[in-house]
Each structure stands twice: as structure tokens, then as C-alpha cells.
Short mmCIF file of C-alpha atoms in Angstrom, two decimals:
data_model
loop_
_atom_site.label_atom_id
_atom_site.label_comp_id
_atom_site.label_asym_id
_atom_site.label_seq_id
_atom_site.Cartn_x
_atom_site.Cartn_y
_atom_site.Cartn_z
CA MET A 1 15.80 23.87 -89.12
CA LYS A 2 13.02 23.68 -91.71
CA ALA A 3 12.29 26.79 -93.77
CA VAL A 4 9.62 28.99 -92.21
CA ARG A 5 6.81 29.84 -94.59
CA CYS A 6 4.53 32.81 -94.42
CA PRO A 7 1.03 31.86 -93.21
CA SER A 8 -0.48 34.47 -95.55
CA CYS A 9 1.29 34.02 -98.90
CA GLY A 10 3.47 30.96 -98.39
CA ALA A 11 6.73 32.71 -99.19
CA ALA A 12 9.92 32.10 -97.23
CA MET A 13 10.38 34.17 -94.08
CA LYS A 14 13.52 35.57 -92.48
CA ARG A 15 14.49 36.28 -88.91
CA ASN A 16 13.53 39.76 -87.81
CA GLY A 17 14.74 40.32 -84.28
CA LYS A 18 12.97 39.10 -81.16
CA THR A 19 9.91 40.02 -79.19
CA SER A 20 10.01 41.54 -75.71
CA ALA A 21 9.51 38.03 -74.35
CA GLY A 22 12.61 36.78 -76.18
CA ALA A 23 10.81 34.80 -78.88
CA GLN A 24 12.19 34.81 -82.42
CA ARG A 25 10.26 37.09 -84.76
CA TRP A 26 9.92 36.19 -88.45
CA ARG A 27 9.14 38.55 -91.34
CA CYS A 28 7.95 37.73 -94.86
CA GLY A 29 10.03 39.40 -97.55
CA SER A 30 7.15 39.17 -100.00
CA CYS A 31 4.10 40.52 -98.17
CA GLY A 32 5.75 41.98 -95.09
CA ALA A 33 3.75 39.90 -92.60
CA SER A 34 5.40 39.32 -89.23
CA THR A 35 4.84 36.40 -86.88
CA THR A 36 6.39 34.15 -84.28
CA LEU A 37 6.47 30.35 -84.23
CA SER A 38 5.10 28.14 -81.51
CA TYR A 39 6.09 24.48 -81.34
CA ASP A 40 3.70 21.79 -80.12
CA ASP A 41 5.64 19.70 -77.62
CA THR A 42 2.64 17.62 -76.51
CA ALA A 43 3.99 14.44 -78.11
CA ALA A 44 7.37 14.94 -76.45
CA ARG A 45 5.69 15.46 -73.07
CA LEU A 46 3.65 12.29 -73.58
CA GLY A 47 6.85 10.39 -74.27
CA GLU A 48 8.31 11.79 -71.07
CA PHE A 49 5.20 10.73 -69.15
CA LEU A 50 5.23 7.17 -70.52
CA ALA A 51 8.97 6.80 -69.91
CA TRP A 52 8.41 7.68 -66.25
CA LEU A 53 5.35 5.43 -65.92
CA THR A 54 7.16 2.35 -67.22
CA SER A 55 10.34 2.97 -65.20
CA LYS A 56 11.31 2.79 -61.54
CA ASP A 57 12.02 6.52 -61.36
CA THR A 58 10.20 8.42 -58.64
CA GLN A 59 8.95 11.98 -58.85
CA LEU A 60 10.73 12.71 -55.57
CA SER A 61 14.08 12.23 -57.32
CA MET A 62 13.22 14.73 -60.07
CA PRO A 63 14.25 18.40 -59.94
CA GLY A 64 11.85 20.26 -57.69
CA GLN A 65 10.56 16.91 -56.40
CA GLY A 66 8.57 16.44 -59.61
CA ARG A 67 6.46 19.61 -59.49
CA THR A 68 7.43 20.63 -63.02
CA PHE A 69 6.91 17.08 -64.28
CA ARG A 70 3.42 16.90 -62.78
CA ARG A 71 2.47 20.21 -64.34
CA ARG A 72 3.79 19.19 -67.77
CA THR A 73 2.10 15.78 -67.77
CA ALA A 74 -1.11 16.31 -65.80
CA GLY A 75 -3.28 16.32 -68.94
CA PHE A 76 -2.26 12.79 -69.93
CA TRP A 77 -4.10 11.32 -66.95
CA ARG A 78 -7.30 12.33 -68.77
CA VAL A 79 -6.51 10.04 -71.75
CA TRP A 80 -7.95 6.50 -71.93
CA PRO A 81 -5.70 4.16 -73.97
CA MET A 82 -8.17 1.72 -75.53
CA PRO A 83 -7.56 -1.57 -77.38
CA GLU A 84 -7.75 -1.51 -81.15
CA PRO A 85 -9.09 -4.80 -82.58
CA THR A 86 -7.00 -6.08 -85.50
CA GLY A 87 -9.12 -9.10 -86.47
CA GLU A 88 -6.08 -11.40 -86.31
CA VAL A 89 -6.91 -14.98 -85.31
CA ARG A 90 -4.66 -16.43 -82.61
CA ARG A 91 -4.12 -20.12 -81.98
CA VAL A 92 -3.86 -19.70 -78.21
CA LEU A 93 -4.98 -16.89 -75.91
CA PHE A 94 -4.33 -16.46 -72.19
CA VAL A 95 -6.93 -14.58 -70.16
CA ASP A 96 -6.79 -13.37 -66.59
CA GLY A 97 -7.86 -10.47 -64.40
CA ILE A 98 -5.81 -8.20 -62.16
CA TRP A 99 -7.66 -6.73 -59.19
CA LEU A 100 -6.94 -3.09 -58.38
CA ALA A 101 -9.52 -2.62 -55.67
CA ARG A 102 -12.17 -4.61 -53.84
CA ASP A 103 -14.71 -3.90 -56.61
CA LEU A 104 -12.45 -3.13 -59.56
CA VAL A 105 -10.73 -5.58 -61.90
CA VAL A 106 -9.07 -5.24 -65.30
CA LEU A 107 -9.51 -8.33 -67.49
CA ILE A 108 -6.67 -8.92 -69.95
CA ALA A 109 -6.21 -11.14 -73.01
CA HIS A 110 -2.64 -12.02 -74.03
CA ASP A 111 -1.35 -14.18 -76.87
CA GLY A 112 1.94 -15.13 -75.24
CA SER A 113 3.85 -12.25 -76.83
CA PHE A 114 1.56 -9.22 -76.90
CA VAL A 115 -1.46 -7.87 -75.08
CA VAL A 116 -4.51 -8.33 -77.31
CA SER A 117 -7.25 -6.56 -75.37
CA TRP A 118 -8.30 -5.39 -71.90
CA TYR A 119 -11.52 -4.48 -70.15
CA MET A 120 -12.43 -2.89 -66.82
CA ALA A 121 -15.31 -4.11 -64.69
CA GLN A 122 -16.50 -4.34 -61.11
CA SER A 123 -16.07 -8.10 -60.94
CA GLU A 124 -15.36 -11.16 -63.07
CA THR A 125 -18.93 -11.60 -64.23
CA SER A 126 -19.93 -13.39 -67.43
CA ARG A 127 -20.99 -10.06 -68.94
CA ALA A 128 -17.55 -8.57 -68.28
CA TRP A 129 -15.75 -11.59 -69.72
CA GLU A 130 -18.00 -11.54 -72.78
CA ALA A 131 -17.25 -7.85 -73.33
CA LEU A 132 -13.53 -8.65 -73.31
CA MET A 133 -13.91 -11.60 -75.67
CA ALA A 134 -16.49 -10.26 -78.14
CA PRO A 135 -14.16 -8.05 -80.27
CA ILE A 136 -11.49 -10.79 -80.49
CA PRO A 137 -11.71 -13.58 -83.10
CA ALA A 138 -12.15 -16.93 -81.37
CA PRO A 139 -8.85 -18.78 -80.82
CA ASP A 140 -8.43 -22.54 -80.97
CA VAL A 141 -7.56 -22.76 -77.26
CA VAL A 142 -7.98 -20.37 -74.36
CA VAL A 143 -5.99 -20.88 -71.16
CA CYS A 144 -7.63 -19.56 -67.99
CA ASP A 145 -7.50 -19.91 -64.22
CA GLY A 146 -11.19 -20.71 -63.87
CA GLY A 147 -12.42 -17.25 -62.84
CA THR A 148 -16.11 -16.86 -62.08
CA GLY A 149 -18.37 -16.23 -65.05
CA PHE A 150 -15.77 -17.16 -67.63
CA GLU A 151 -17.28 -20.43 -68.87
CA ARG A 152 -20.69 -18.90 -69.49
CA ALA A 153 -19.13 -16.03 -71.43
CA ARG A 154 -16.99 -18.41 -73.48
CA ARG A 155 -20.03 -20.44 -74.53
CA ARG A 156 -21.60 -17.26 -75.84
CA ALA A 157 -18.61 -15.50 -77.41
CA TRP A 158 -16.32 -18.40 -78.38
CA PRO A 159 -18.54 -21.52 -78.51
CA ARG A 160 -16.01 -23.57 -80.54
CA THR A 161 -12.94 -22.62 -78.54
CA ARG A 162 -11.45 -25.33 -76.32
CA VAL A 163 -10.55 -24.49 -72.73
CA GLN A 164 -7.34 -25.45 -70.99
CA ARG A 165 -7.60 -24.98 -67.24
CA CYS A 166 -4.31 -23.78 -65.79
CA LEU A 167 -2.98 -26.88 -64.04
CA PHE A 168 -1.00 -24.89 -61.51
CA HIS A 169 -4.15 -23.05 -60.42
CA ALA A 170 -5.99 -26.37 -60.22
CA PHE A 171 -3.25 -27.71 -57.94
CA CYS A 172 -3.27 -24.52 -55.83
CA GLN A 173 -7.02 -24.81 -55.35
CA VAL A 174 -6.59 -28.30 -53.89
CA ARG A 175 -3.66 -27.17 -51.75
CA ARG A 176 -5.77 -24.32 -50.38
CA TYR A 177 -8.11 -26.88 -48.82
CA THR A 178 -5.71 -29.68 -47.90
CA THR A 179 -2.64 -27.53 -47.05
CA SER A 180 0.78 -28.73 -48.18
CA ARG A 181 1.01 -31.08 -45.19
CA PRO A 182 -2.34 -32.86 -44.87
CA ARG A 183 -2.92 -34.68 -41.59
CA LEU A 184 -5.38 -37.23 -42.97
CA GLN A 185 -4.41 -40.08 -45.27
CA ALA A 186 -7.18 -39.13 -47.71
CA GLY A 187 -5.82 -35.59 -47.86
CA ARG A 188 -2.25 -36.79 -48.43
CA GLU A 189 -3.34 -38.99 -51.33
CA LEU A 190 -5.44 -36.24 -52.94
CA TYR A 191 -2.62 -33.71 -52.55
CA ALA A 192 -0.22 -36.13 -54.25
CA LEU A 193 -2.65 -36.62 -57.14
CA ALA A 194 -3.06 -32.86 -57.57
CA LEU A 195 0.71 -32.34 -57.50
CA GLU A 196 1.14 -34.98 -60.18
CA LEU A 197 -1.08 -32.98 -62.55
CA MET A 198 1.81 -30.75 -63.59
CA HIS A 199 3.98 -33.67 -64.69
CA LEU A 200 1.72 -35.49 -67.16
CA GLU A 201 3.13 -35.58 -70.68
CA THR A 202 0.97 -38.06 -72.63
CA LEU A 203 -2.68 -38.97 -73.00
CA ARG A 204 -1.94 -42.42 -71.58
CA GLN A 205 -0.60 -40.82 -68.40
CA ALA A 206 -3.61 -38.51 -68.25
CA ASP A 207 -6.05 -41.42 -68.58
CA TRP A 208 -4.21 -43.31 -65.86
CA TRP A 209 -4.38 -40.23 -63.61
CA VAL A 210 -8.16 -39.92 -64.12
CA GLU A 211 -8.59 -43.62 -63.35
CA ARG A 212 -6.64 -43.33 -60.10
CA TYR A 213 -8.55 -40.19 -59.13
CA LEU A 214 -11.89 -41.97 -59.65
CA GLN A 215 -10.59 -44.87 -57.56
CA TRP A 216 -9.67 -42.42 -54.81
CA CYS A 217 -13.18 -40.91 -54.92
CA GLU A 218 -14.76 -44.35 -54.66
CA PHE A 219 -12.47 -45.57 -51.86
CA TRP A 220 -12.99 -42.49 -49.66
CA ALA A 221 -16.65 -41.86 -50.53
CA ASP A 222 -18.05 -43.15 -47.23
CA PHE A 223 -15.34 -41.37 -45.25
CA LEU A 224 -16.25 -38.03 -46.83
CA GLU A 225 -19.91 -38.54 -45.92
CA ASP A 226 -19.18 -38.46 -42.18
CA VAL A 227 -21.16 -35.75 -40.39
CA SER A 228 -20.71 -33.92 -37.09
CA TYR A 229 -22.88 -31.65 -35.00
CA VAL A 230 -21.49 -28.26 -34.02
CA ASP A 231 -23.69 -26.09 -31.83
CA GLY A 232 -26.62 -28.30 -32.77
CA ARG A 233 -26.00 -27.84 -36.49
CA ARG A 234 -25.30 -30.77 -38.77
CA GLN A 235 -22.26 -30.42 -41.05
CA PHE A 236 -19.80 -32.62 -42.90
CA THR A 237 -16.80 -33.57 -40.81
CA HIS A 238 -14.33 -33.23 -43.68
CA GLU A 239 -15.85 -30.23 -45.45
CA ARG A 240 -12.53 -28.84 -46.75
CA LEU A 241 -11.56 -32.18 -48.22
CA ARG A 242 -14.94 -32.40 -49.93
CA LYS A 243 -14.35 -28.96 -51.48
CA ALA A 244 -10.96 -30.09 -52.76
CA ARG A 245 -12.59 -33.15 -54.31
CA SER A 246 -15.32 -31.03 -55.89
CA SER A 247 -12.80 -28.67 -57.48
CA LEU A 248 -11.10 -31.57 -59.30
CA SER A 249 -14.32 -33.42 -60.11
CA ARG A 250 -15.72 -30.40 -61.94
CA LEU A 251 -12.60 -30.11 -64.09
CA VAL A 252 -12.58 -33.84 -64.86
CA SER A 253 -16.25 -33.83 -65.87
CA ARG A 254 -15.81 -30.75 -68.09
CA GLY A 255 -12.73 -32.17 -69.79
CA THR A 256 -10.63 -29.02 -69.37
CA LEU A 257 -7.64 -30.52 -67.60
CA PHE A 258 -5.90 -32.20 -70.52
CA THR A 259 -6.81 -30.12 -73.57
CA TYR A 260 -3.09 -29.54 -74.11
CA LEU A 261 -2.71 -33.26 -74.89
CA ASP A 262 -5.48 -33.48 -77.52
CA PRO A 263 -3.87 -34.90 -80.70
CA ALA A 264 -6.19 -32.88 -82.95
CA LEU A 265 -4.91 -29.66 -81.38
CA THR A 266 -1.26 -30.56 -80.87
CA ALA A 267 -0.78 -31.43 -84.56
CA GLU A 268 0.28 -27.82 -85.17
CA GLY A 269 2.61 -27.75 -82.17
CA PRO A 270 2.62 -28.12 -78.39
CA LEU A 271 0.08 -26.27 -76.29
CA PRO A 272 0.55 -24.59 -72.89
CA ARG A 273 -0.80 -26.20 -69.75
CA THR A 274 -0.49 -23.21 -67.39
CA ASN A 275 -1.26 -19.49 -67.39
CA ASN A 276 2.37 -18.55 -66.72
CA ALA A 277 2.61 -16.43 -69.88
CA ILE A 278 0.13 -13.90 -68.53
CA GLU A 279 0.88 -14.33 -64.82
CA GLY A 280 4.58 -13.64 -65.20
CA GLY A 281 4.59 -11.65 -68.43
CA VAL A 282 1.73 -9.28 -67.63
CA ASN A 283 0.35 -9.42 -64.08
CA ALA A 284 3.76 -9.46 -62.40
CA GLN A 285 4.91 -6.52 -64.52
CA LEU A 286 1.76 -4.56 -63.71
CA ARG A 287 2.15 -5.18 -59.99
CA ASP A 288 5.77 -4.01 -60.17
CA MET A 289 4.71 -0.82 -61.96
CA LEU A 290 1.98 -0.07 -59.42
CA ARG A 291 4.39 -0.79 -56.57
CA ASN A 292 7.03 1.52 -58.04
CA HIS A 293 4.47 4.32 -58.31
CA ARG A 294 2.39 3.52 -55.25
CA GLY A 295 0.14 6.22 -53.88
CA MET A 296 -1.86 6.84 -57.06
CA SER A 297 -5.62 7.20 -56.86
CA THR A 298 -7.79 4.31 -58.00
CA MET A 299 -8.58 5.85 -61.39
CA ARG A 300 -4.92 6.62 -62.03
CA ARG A 301 -4.03 3.04 -61.17
CA VAL A 302 -6.58 1.90 -63.75
CA LYS A 303 -5.22 4.24 -66.40
CA ALA A 304 -1.66 3.18 -65.59
CA VAL A 305 -2.68 -0.42 -66.29
CA PHE A 306 -4.38 0.70 -69.52
CA TRP A 307 -1.23 2.58 -70.61
CA TRP A 308 0.97 -0.44 -69.91
CA CYS A 309 -1.36 -2.76 -71.82
CA TYR A 310 -1.50 -0.43 -74.82
CA LEU A 311 2.28 -0.02 -74.96
CA HIS A 312 2.62 -3.82 -75.01
CA THR A 313 0.23 -4.41 -77.90
CA GLU A 314 1.70 -5.63 -81.17
CA SER A 315 1.54 -2.28 -83.01
CA PRO A 316 1.05 0.68 -80.67
CA ARG A 317 0.75 4.11 -82.28
CA ASP A 318 3.36 6.79 -81.78
CA ALA A 319 2.72 9.63 -79.36
CA ARG A 320 1.01 11.85 -81.93
CA GLY A 321 -1.19 8.98 -83.10
CA ILE A 322 -2.22 8.19 -79.54
CA LEU A 323 -3.21 11.79 -78.82
CA ALA A 324 -5.18 11.99 -82.07
CA SER A 325 -7.13 8.76 -81.64
CA MET A 326 -7.59 7.96 -77.95
CA PRO A 327 -10.61 9.21 -75.99
CA THR A 328 -10.39 11.50 -72.99
CA ASP A 329 -12.53 11.97 -69.91
CA ASP A 330 -14.48 14.65 -71.80
CA ASP A 331 -15.28 12.19 -74.62
CA ILE A 332 -16.53 9.69 -72.10
CA ASP A 333 -18.67 12.26 -70.33
CA LEU A 334 -20.19 13.24 -73.69
CA LEU A 335 -20.97 9.63 -74.53
CA TYR A 336 -22.53 9.11 -71.14
CA ARG A 337 -24.73 12.18 -71.38
CA THR A 338 -25.78 11.23 -74.92
CA TYR A 339 -26.42 7.52 -74.64
CA SER A 340 -26.68 6.44 -71.04
CA ALA A 341 -30.08 5.77 -69.52
CA SER A 342 -28.59 4.81 -66.16
CA PRO A 343 -29.58 6.80 -63.08
CA LYS A 344 -27.38 9.81 -62.32
CA ARG A 345 -26.30 11.42 -59.10
CA ASP A 346 -27.78 14.70 -57.94
CA ASP A 347 -24.79 16.55 -59.40
CA GLY A 348 -25.35 14.97 -62.82
CA GLY A 349 -22.40 12.57 -62.71
CA PRO A 350 -22.70 8.84 -63.40
CA GLU A 351 -23.32 6.29 -60.70
CA TRP A 352 -20.49 3.84 -60.12
CA GLY A 353 -20.85 0.97 -62.57
CA ASP A 354 -19.44 -0.69 -65.63
CA ARG A 355 -21.80 0.53 -68.34
CA VAL A 356 -20.39 3.93 -69.22
CA VAL A 357 -16.82 3.69 -70.47
CA TRP A 358 -16.59 -0.05 -70.53
CA GLU A 359 -19.49 -0.58 -72.97
CA GLU A 360 -19.55 2.58 -75.07
CA LEU A 361 -15.80 2.45 -75.75
CA HIS A 362 -15.46 -1.28 -76.47
CA HIS A 363 -16.72 -2.03 -79.96
CA LYS A 364 -16.06 -4.79 -82.41
CA ASP A 365 -15.12 -2.24 -85.08
CA PRO A 366 -12.48 0.49 -84.66
CA TYR A 367 -14.14 2.87 -82.27
CA THR A 368 -15.16 6.40 -83.09
CA PHE A 369 -15.87 9.22 -80.77
CA TRP A 370 -17.88 11.65 -82.85
CA LEU A 371 -21.64 11.94 -83.00
CA ASP A 372 -23.76 12.18 -86.12
#
């Protein structure tokens, strides 16, 4: 045990019996001051909280069915673990969003090994994507699944970054319209072309694939123009097949299918063609965590995702550093009252939106939470 020093004169103190509550009393031999020591176990309790959150343990299996645990760790649900921009430039970034509710999504950026940043929003709008991307230096290539609003945000935040559309998602989008067992010959041929996307290894093969796809579009063009009348309304007979064609045609025209084969980019090494690094390495882990601790409120689910993302960054702080630097609900309320011009409810609280925490606490520079 470290030597106990007198808070008045700094001299060494000695044990001097115990208080009526059983606490050790200390007395200074120099000035005669008497005191007791109290130890701050907040960091230890945070470690206990995070160990539970990232495990499969249930509170029901704890002593007292977790009542003591909930009391000891309740305050940590008020903490918001936020990303800390490092300024490091990555060659490749994977981006995706995990939906936690009908109008709540957490957008995540991952470099294949560590979580880089995350951002909460109501939907995958261009403004939300841009808020995620703005603090991060532009990578050479970004791999995405084609979420709504992403391309517009990329043109603003990362105009020189090349896009690689996840080929598995491109195939799944075609399969969604054709099914895995198309009844029509045109559907069978298009399904086969989409399936072949994941097996192209060279630019020559990619060019040959594009040529065959364009031939398919030309051969079946008249067939896809057939119309029918349903309840007196005119509609295309093969509407689903047309949607499958449109999904591939957009990717071909934008040139995002075969970025991973570009010789100028592959000179430094191979590039990924799918979003598997974030789908399996992040989203699947998050879903497992939320399933293991199902029953949490929406906000606790959000904070659980934030905690997991922070713990899987490249250099997370220790427990004491987290408690000293991360904002709490009170910090957010103060920022809202100080800066927000959005309409408030009758009780003074914020309306549901994505302009309180998600803008004030996402800055390009290391964030601060004090006011001048």
C-alpha cells in the first residue's frame, strides 16, 4: 500500500484505529490531523460494465439477478463514447450503416482492422454520410453497399476518392428482383451474369463481362418494353426484370463495379471487391451483442453500439481517460440549450432529430465540451 500523506502538511500518516463505520482512521504524527481515505472505484466499475457489455453474460445469472450490478453501473449509460479523429490517411475504408430502429441508424467507417468513426442519424441521407466522412482524411478507395445519399456525400467530402461497389450486394440486388430460380429466359441469363460478377479477376474478364451485359440489354430490349393493363392502368409486364437491369446499368455507367481491378490503384497491392470486412467484422458482432443483451431501450442500444465501436478503435483510452474526456447526457443538454435553434417541446426538451448530439459532438478537431 502506498504511504498515506497528510492533506494539511504532507507528512506521513499512521493508522489510528477505526471509525464507528469500520473505516480505517489515519493520524498525522506531525500536525495531529486525523482523516479517513476514500478510494475512487469508478474506473474499476466502468471496466466491469464494459466486460459485461462485450460478453454473453446475462444480468439474470449475476448474484441478486444483477441488481447490485445495475446500481453500480447505472451512471455509465449516461456517457457517450465519441470518435477521436487521428488524421491518419487510410488506403481503403469500408462504410456501412446498422439500423437499430425504423428511424435510427448508426453509420460506421472501418479500415479493415479498426473502427475509424461512427455517426448516428435518422436515415442514410447525404448529410448524415457527409457528417461521418468529413472528419476523416479521404482514402484512395471506399467500399460501400450503395446506400442512399452516399454518392452525393462522397462528391462533397471525398471528391477524389474512388468507389468500389460491393459486388456481393450488387448481385443480391439483382437476385432480389429475379429470385434465385428465374422462370423467364431473360431472367436466367441476367442472374447468371450477376452471379459471375464475384469471379472476375482481370480487367480483360471485366471488359468481356460488360460487353456481354450490353449485348443482353440490346437483345432483350424489346421484350422488356412489353406493357400490360391491370385494372385499367398501363404498366410494364416485366417490371421486376427492368429494375434488375437498371440496378446493374447504373453501376456500369458510373464505373464503380471494377475499381478493384484498376492498375493505377492495385500497384500498391490488391483491393477488396466486397464489404465483408465491415459486414462480418463489425455488423455481425454488433448484432450478436444486441442479441445477447436484448431488451435494452433504444437509446441504450445506441450507446451499446457506440461503446463497442470505441473499444474497437486503434487506440482507445483506458477507463480513467474515457471518464475524463467523453461527454455525458448533461454535456449534450448544455450544448443543446446553448447552441440549438431548433424548436423545443413544451417541457423544454429537444425534438427528435439529428442536429443535437450528432452535429455538436462531431468535429474535425478533437472535440471540447467547455464553453468560453
